[in-house]
């Protein structure tokens, strides 16, 4: 893991990513739900191959940040630059095509479809045949479908899920559903992967394996990962930079070491100690 | 590699497709044999084209309701648009095009195109919205189409087509011909639909839908129905695919409308009312949402049934409901399906055992 170094705009990113354009550059982001400032003055920089963590107590606004980055919500204030491009006003599907992929805290698979088809839907925009060749079953249709299936099987291989390809996604065990969501997100060929509590409901052994997998994914695809997680062993184990959110505001940023020893963070998590 | 090919190429879905095409062809063969041997009742003879038309309408609605997952309560409106477009087209073409089949083909395409364009125009504002707005709008659409056509007068003479609305002042020249006469409906148009054309249309639509479902677009549409938020998150443009599927659905409904219309001597727009839309919905729901074969069977059986049951007199409605329930059980019942697959598995095992015993005996 690289040392974190400051960027010109005063954020920190891993040393190997410095000098390259940032993958995500968020400034002063905020959203209100009625009177509630769900997220306020949120600023975050992420390097091109960084694994970053977003943590905080329940209801802090972490998932809301993901919904803002993917334009499911339109921000009330602030700017999001993805790979240098302002994402304001784009539809969620356009943001996905720009290279941001995500998983959902409350799993959202295509339940009635097979595991393989779930991945193939993720690859939709990478399968280049015309509808005419699909209707006439021209050679290009067969070739591209075959290539897509092979690539989908390859992606399922990341989590050793090839044997489940024909299973109905809704019938998978919980952990496998979470892993399939990650595979489907990867299938969109992203530059930034957002994982919302990927280890939720997993046992320590599964979590350890997931950690290894996330690192492998980053190494293999050379992408950035931003993950929300309550499991501190995972967050401290793989994240290079961590941001802590409380009541919609960032209360601390830094390396796992910095965060572990930060009194404000400890207070936010444990509540103020009465003496 | 070989394994992959086997796995994905001639799987269960392909067998199911072949089976569905088989049912349609079998139906065609049986009817033709009955006709050839003179055993086809007049009652059934008159029902042949309507059966095909209703089957196509059910398939079309299944695309919207079952596959896309949007509710359409005015599908008869698209059928109606197709029907009257087809009537006008056929009337105009009949004197100039000698081949009847060509007249029919062009009319069906014209009916489909008009309905498709209208479906597209309705879809643009409505399918952007989330929620069941399509149901409300299509319900209104069906009624509007009905009253528009009931007040529409179209005639043709040497100078071309004449339109008029509400009042019958077409001012046709000598030798001119009224095609649509407001509340009186259309009459005197060529009666050129045939059973063969109906079967071909079913086969074409089935082929089209299966190819759609087997493509990336079909996957995207199904994904949208399953979970639209996730579909959008993986880069599926929701409005675009909804609009495409709905337009295709309207197009198919329009083609069915022309086929249906050109089977009669006269036709009034009131035939395409809410009752018809609901009837189509019943076909789709009974046959199973997204289940093409189910739609075919439900539409086919439920179109002939009321006529067949006439002889039962008072027990007609009772028998009708029993059949409804039977279809529902046959096409939608999970347990029955499981039982069937289990039985098939058991039978296979049993055969394998027998074969083994036989081979063992011979060796
Ligand atoms: N669409 C919405 N409308 C109104 N309030 C919302 C909406 N979405 C989120 N909130 C509120 O914003 C706050 C932050 O919610 P969010 O889901 O982002 O928290 P979180 O940090 O992801 O929590 P958890 O760890 O429990 O997942 C909560 O108070 C929530 O009730
Ligand atoms: Mg959350």
Short mmCIF file of C-alpha atoms in Angstrom, two decimals, chain B residues 57-58 61-62 64-66 70-76 135 274-289 295 298 302:
data_model
loop_
_atom_site.label_atom_id
_atom_site.label_comp_id
_atom_site.label_asym_id
_atom_site.label_seq_id
_atom_site.Cartn_x
_atom_site.Cartn_y
_atom_site.Cartn_z
CA UNK B 57 -53.26 -9.40 -30.07
CA UNK B 58 -52.54 -11.43 -26.93
CA UNK B 61 -50.19 -7.25 -25.14
CA UNK B 62 -47.91 -9.77 -23.46
CA UNK B 64 -46.24 -4.68 -22.91
CA UNK B 65 -47.71 -6.26 -19.79
CA UNK B 66 -45.75 -9.46 -19.32
CA UNK B 70 -46.30 -1.88 -17.95
CA UNK B 71 -50.06 -2.03 -17.78
CA UNK B 72 -52.04 -1.18 -20.91
CA UNK B 73 -55.82 -0.97 -20.52
CA UNK B 74 -56.58 0.31 -23.99
CA UNK B 75 -54.90 -2.16 -26.26
CA UNK B 76 -58.06 -2.43 -28.34
CA UNK B 135 -52.68 2.28 -17.62
CA UNK B 274 -62.86 -1.60 -23.13
CA UNK B 275 -64.34 -5.07 -23.02
CA UNK B 276 -62.00 -6.14 -25.76
CA UNK B 277 -59.01 -4.59 -23.98
CA UNK B 278 -59.93 -6.43 -20.80
CA UNK B 279 -60.48 -9.67 -22.69
CA UNK B 280 -56.96 -9.39 -24.10
CA UNK B 281 -55.66 -8.77 -20.61
CA UNK B 282 -57.46 -11.91 -19.44
CA UNK B 283 -55.71 -13.91 -22.18
CA UNK B 284 -52.33 -12.60 -21.10
CA UNK B 285 -52.84 -13.07 -17.38
CA UNK B 286 -54.35 -16.53 -17.78
CA UNK B 287 -51.61 -17.60 -20.16
CA UNK B 288 -48.98 -16.29 -17.81
CA UNK B 289 -47.16 -12.96 -17.82
CA UNK B 295 -50.91 -16.40 -24.42
CA UNK B 298 -55.37 -18.92 -23.73
CA UNK B 302 -61.05 -18.70 -25.03
#
